[in-house]
Amino acid sequence: MECMMDLKVQAFNKRMDVFKLRFLERPAPTTDISSFRTELDHFRANLDAILVPSIDTPEFAPTTPADDTVLDALYSEDIPQSESTCVQGKRHHSSHTSNATEDAKAKKREH
């Protein structure tokens, strides 16, 4: 049993030595800090240029959109609103009739 444990410890130590040779003793990659610094300075300059409001752009007074003007002209109170297509063919079954319905019936009788 003790011999088996020694073999396992030796195998583990061999693997650790290989790991140390591959990863721990390998030189660290060199990072060029100066290129990062110059790129960061360019980003800061671009950010400052974006954030600074330009002085030569005039402010415009708020205007009403042309769409509202057109819609107001189309749907003004002067033009009577027609019934929707699903309501046009339906008849009112109530005993209370409106003046418009009575007028329509009277016109129909005249023809």
PDB file of C-alpha atoms in Angstrom:
ATOM      1  CA  MET A   1       0.000   0.000   0.000  1.00  0.00           C
ATOM      2  CA  GLU A   2       2.801   2.349   0.923  1.00  0.00           C
ATOM      3  CA  CYS A   3       4.593   1.559  -2.333  1.00  0.00           C
ATOM      4  CA  MET A   4       1.482   2.494  -4.294  1.00  0.00           C
ATOM      5  CA  MET A   5       1.238   5.830  -2.513  1.00  0.00           C
ATOM      6  CA  ASP A   6       4.891   6.565  -3.328  1.00  0.00           C
ATOM      7  CA  LEU A   7       4.250   5.860  -7.022  1.00  0.00           C
ATOM      8  CA  LYS A   8       1.259   8.227  -7.036  1.00  0.00           C
ATOM      9  CA  VAL A   9       3.265  10.964  -5.291  1.00  0.00           C
ATOM     10  CA  GLN A  10       6.109  10.550  -7.811  1.00  0.00           C
ATOM     11  CA  ALA A  11       3.654  10.739 -10.746  1.00  0.00           C
ATOM     12  CA  PHE A  12       2.100  13.858  -9.252  1.00  0.00           C
ATOM     13  CA  ASN A  13       5.509  15.468  -8.771  1.00  0.00           C
ATOM     14  CA  LYS A  14       6.443  14.722 -12.390  1.00  0.00           C
ATOM     15  CA  ARG A  15       3.242  16.393 -13.580  1.00  0.00           C
ATOM     16  CA  MET A  16       3.905  19.395 -11.361  1.00  0.00           C
ATOM     17  CA  ASP A  17       7.424  19.713 -12.774  1.00  0.00           C
ATOM     18  CA  VAL A  18       6.072  19.661 -16.323  1.00  0.00           C
ATOM     19  CA  PHE A  19       3.478  22.282 -15.364  1.00  0.00           C
ATOM     20  CA  LYS A  20       6.139  24.500 -13.825  1.00  0.00           C
ATOM     21  CA  LEU A  21       8.320  24.204 -16.897  1.00  0.00           C
ATOM     22  CA  ARG A  22       5.479  24.988 -19.286  1.00  0.00           C
ATOM     23  CA  PHE A  23       3.620  27.732 -17.514  1.00  0.00           C
ATOM     24  CA  LEU A  24       5.401  29.155 -14.534  1.00  0.00           C
ATOM     25  CA  GLU A  25       8.869  29.519 -16.009  1.00  0.00           C
ATOM     26  CA  ARG A  26       7.637  30.838 -19.335  1.00  0.00           C
ATOM     27  CA  PRO A  27       8.400  34.532 -19.759  1.00  0.00           C
ATOM     28  CA  ALA A  28       5.409  36.756 -19.283  1.00  0.00           C
ATOM     29  CA  PRO A  29       4.141  38.412 -22.447  1.00  0.00           C
ATOM     30  CA  THR A  30       5.304  41.957 -22.762  1.00  0.00           C
ATOM     31  CA  THR A  31       2.605  44.580 -22.905  1.00  0.00           C
ATOM     32  CA  ASP A  32       3.287  47.808 -24.691  1.00  0.00           C
ATOM     33  CA  ILE A  33       1.819  50.337 -22.288  1.00  0.00           C
ATOM     34  CA  SER A  34       2.776  53.328 -24.413  1.00  0.00           C
ATOM     35  CA  SER A  35       0.503  52.266 -27.291  1.00  0.00           C
ATOM     36  CA  PHE A  36      -2.382  51.845 -24.830  1.00  0.00           C
ATOM     37  CA  ARG A  37      -1.623  55.277 -23.385  1.00  0.00           C
ATOM     38  CA  THR A  38      -1.638  56.996 -26.783  1.00  0.00           C
ATOM     39  CA  GLU A  39      -4.847  55.223 -27.821  1.00  0.00           C
ATOM     40  CA  LEU A  40      -6.482  56.245 -24.545  1.00  0.00           C
ATOM     41  CA  ASP A  41      -5.436  59.856 -25.156  1.00  0.00           C
ATOM     42  CA  HIS A  42      -7.036  59.738 -28.624  1.00  0.00           C
ATOM     43  CA  PHE A  43     -10.264  58.374 -27.142  1.00  0.00           C
ATOM     44  CA  ARG A  44     -10.316  61.103 -24.520  1.00  0.00           C
ATOM     45  CA  ALA A  45      -9.802  63.796 -27.163  1.00  0.00           C
ATOM     46  CA  ASN A  46     -12.600  62.361 -29.294  1.00  0.00           C
ATOM     47  CA  LEU A  47     -14.880  62.138 -26.262  1.00  0.00           C
ATOM     48  CA  ASP A  48     -14.144  65.739 -25.313  1.00  0.00           C
ATOM     49  CA  ALA A  49     -14.937  66.846 -28.873  1.00  0.00           C
ATOM     50  CA  ILE A  50     -18.263  64.999 -28.771  1.00  0.00           C
ATOM     51  CA  LEU A  51     -19.306  66.276 -25.359  1.00  0.00           C
ATOM     52  CA  VAL A  52     -18.517  69.941 -25.986  1.00  0.00           C
ATOM     53  CA  PRO A  53     -21.630  71.653 -27.404  1.00  0.00           C
ATOM     54  CA  SER A  54     -20.985  73.510 -30.604  1.00  0.00           C
ATOM     55  CA  ILE A  55     -21.585  77.236 -30.310  1.00  0.00           C
ATOM     56  CA  ASP A  56     -22.492  77.984 -33.932  1.00  0.00           C
ATOM     57  CA  THR A  57     -25.671  75.851 -34.074  1.00  0.00           C
ATOM     58  CA  PRO A  58     -28.751  78.079 -33.659  1.00  0.00           C
ATOM     59  CA  GLU A  59     -31.620  76.993 -31.486  1.00  0.00           C
ATOM     60  CA  PHE A  60     -34.889  76.638 -33.345  1.00  0.00           C
ATOM     61  CA  ALA A  61     -38.204  77.735 -31.932  1.00  0.00           C
ATOM     62  CA  PRO A  62     -40.632  74.877 -31.442  1.00  0.00           C
ATOM     63  CA  THR A  63     -43.047  74.667 -34.341  1.00  0.00           C
ATOM     64  CA  THR A  64     -46.214  72.682 -34.762  1.00  0.00           C
ATOM     65  CA  PRO A  65     -45.683  69.695 -36.991  1.00  0.00           C
ATOM     66  CA  ALA A  66     -47.199  69.891 -40.456  1.00  0.00           C
ATOM     67  CA  ASP A  67     -48.880  66.541 -39.852  1.00  0.00           C
ATOM     68  CA  ASP A  68     -51.112  68.083 -37.180  1.00  0.00           C
ATOM     69  CA  THR A  69     -52.110  70.890 -39.557  1.00  0.00           C
ATOM     70  CA  VAL A  70     -53.104  68.424 -42.249  1.00  0.00           C
ATOM     71  CA  LEU A  71     -54.981  66.211 -39.815  1.00  0.00           C
ATOM     72  CA  ASP A  72     -56.790  69.227 -38.372  1.00  0.00           C
ATOM     73  CA  ALA A  73     -57.871  70.251 -41.855  1.00  0.00           C
ATOM     74  CA  LEU A  74     -59.042  66.751 -42.705  1.00  0.00           C
ATOM     75  CA  TYR A  75     -60.916  66.077 -39.488  1.00  0.00           C
ATOM     76  CA  SER A  76     -62.367  69.461 -38.668  1.00  0.00           C
ATOM     77  CA  GLU A  77     -65.824  69.805 -37.144  1.00  0.00           C
ATOM     78  CA  ASP A  78     -67.291  71.152 -40.411  1.00  0.00           C
ATOM     79  CA  ILE A  79     -67.173  67.750 -42.086  1.00  0.00           C
ATOM     80  CA  PRO A  80     -69.664  65.198 -40.682  1.00  0.00           C
ATOM     81  CA  GLN A  81     -68.066  61.967 -39.626  1.00  0.00           C
ATOM     82  CA  SER A  82     -69.356  58.922 -41.484  1.00  0.00           C
ATOM     83  CA  GLU A  83     -70.204  55.744 -39.646  1.00  0.00           C
ATOM     84  CA  SER A  84     -67.748  52.929 -39.773  1.00  0.00           C
ATOM     85  CA  THR A  85     -68.321  50.253 -42.387  1.00  0.00           C
ATOM     86  CA  CYS A  86     -69.368  47.645 -39.849  1.00  0.00           C
ATOM     87  CA  VAL A  87     -72.040  49.974 -38.383  1.00  0.00           C
ATOM     88  CA  GLN A  88     -73.470  51.219 -41.692  1.00  0.00           C
ATOM     89  CA  GLY A  89     -75.554  48.125 -42.506  1.00  0.00           C
ATOM     90  CA  LYS A  90     -76.866  47.579 -38.991  1.00  0.00           C
ATOM     91  CA  ARG A  91     -80.241  48.903 -37.853  1.00  0.00           C
ATOM     92  CA  HIS A  92     -81.065  50.126 -34.417  1.00  0.00           C
ATOM     93  CA  HIS A  93     -83.637  47.835 -32.730  1.00  0.00           C
ATOM     94  CA  SER A  94     -84.611  50.172 -29.960  1.00  0.00           C
ATOM     95  CA  SER A  95     -88.098  51.677 -29.824  1.00  0.00           C
ATOM     96  CA  HIS A  96     -86.458  55.066 -29.355  1.00  0.00           C
ATOM     97  CA  THR A  97     -85.560  56.463 -32.741  1.00  0.00           C
ATOM     98  CA  SER A  98     -83.478  59.513 -33.320  1.00  0.00           C
ATOM     99  CA  ASN A  99     -84.419  62.511 -35.420  1.00  0.00           C
ATOM    100  CA  ALA A 100     -81.841  61.539 -38.027  1.00  0.00           C
ATOM    101  CA  THR A 101     -83.427  58.112 -38.435  1.00  0.00           C
ATOM    102  CA  GLU A 102     -86.910  59.585 -38.710  1.00  0.00           C
ATOM    103  CA  ASP A 103     -85.705  62.107 -41.311  1.00  0.00           C
ATOM    104  CA  ALA A 104     -84.136  59.307 -43.337  1.00  0.00           C
ATOM    105  CA  LYS A 105     -87.401  57.314 -43.227  1.00  0.00           C
ATOM    106  CA  ALA A 106     -89.387  60.367 -44.325  1.00  0.00           C
ATOM    107  CA  LYS A 107     -87.065  60.962 -47.290  1.00  0.00           C
ATOM    108  CA  LYS A 108     -87.374  57.318 -48.261  1.00  0.00           C
ATOM    109  CA  ARG A 109     -91.181  57.513 -48.238  1.00  0.00           C
ATOM    110  CA  GLU A 110     -91.117  60.581 -50.492  1.00  0.00           C
ATOM    111  CA  HIS A 111     -89.228  58.780 -53.261  1.00  0.00           C
TER     112      HIS A 111
END
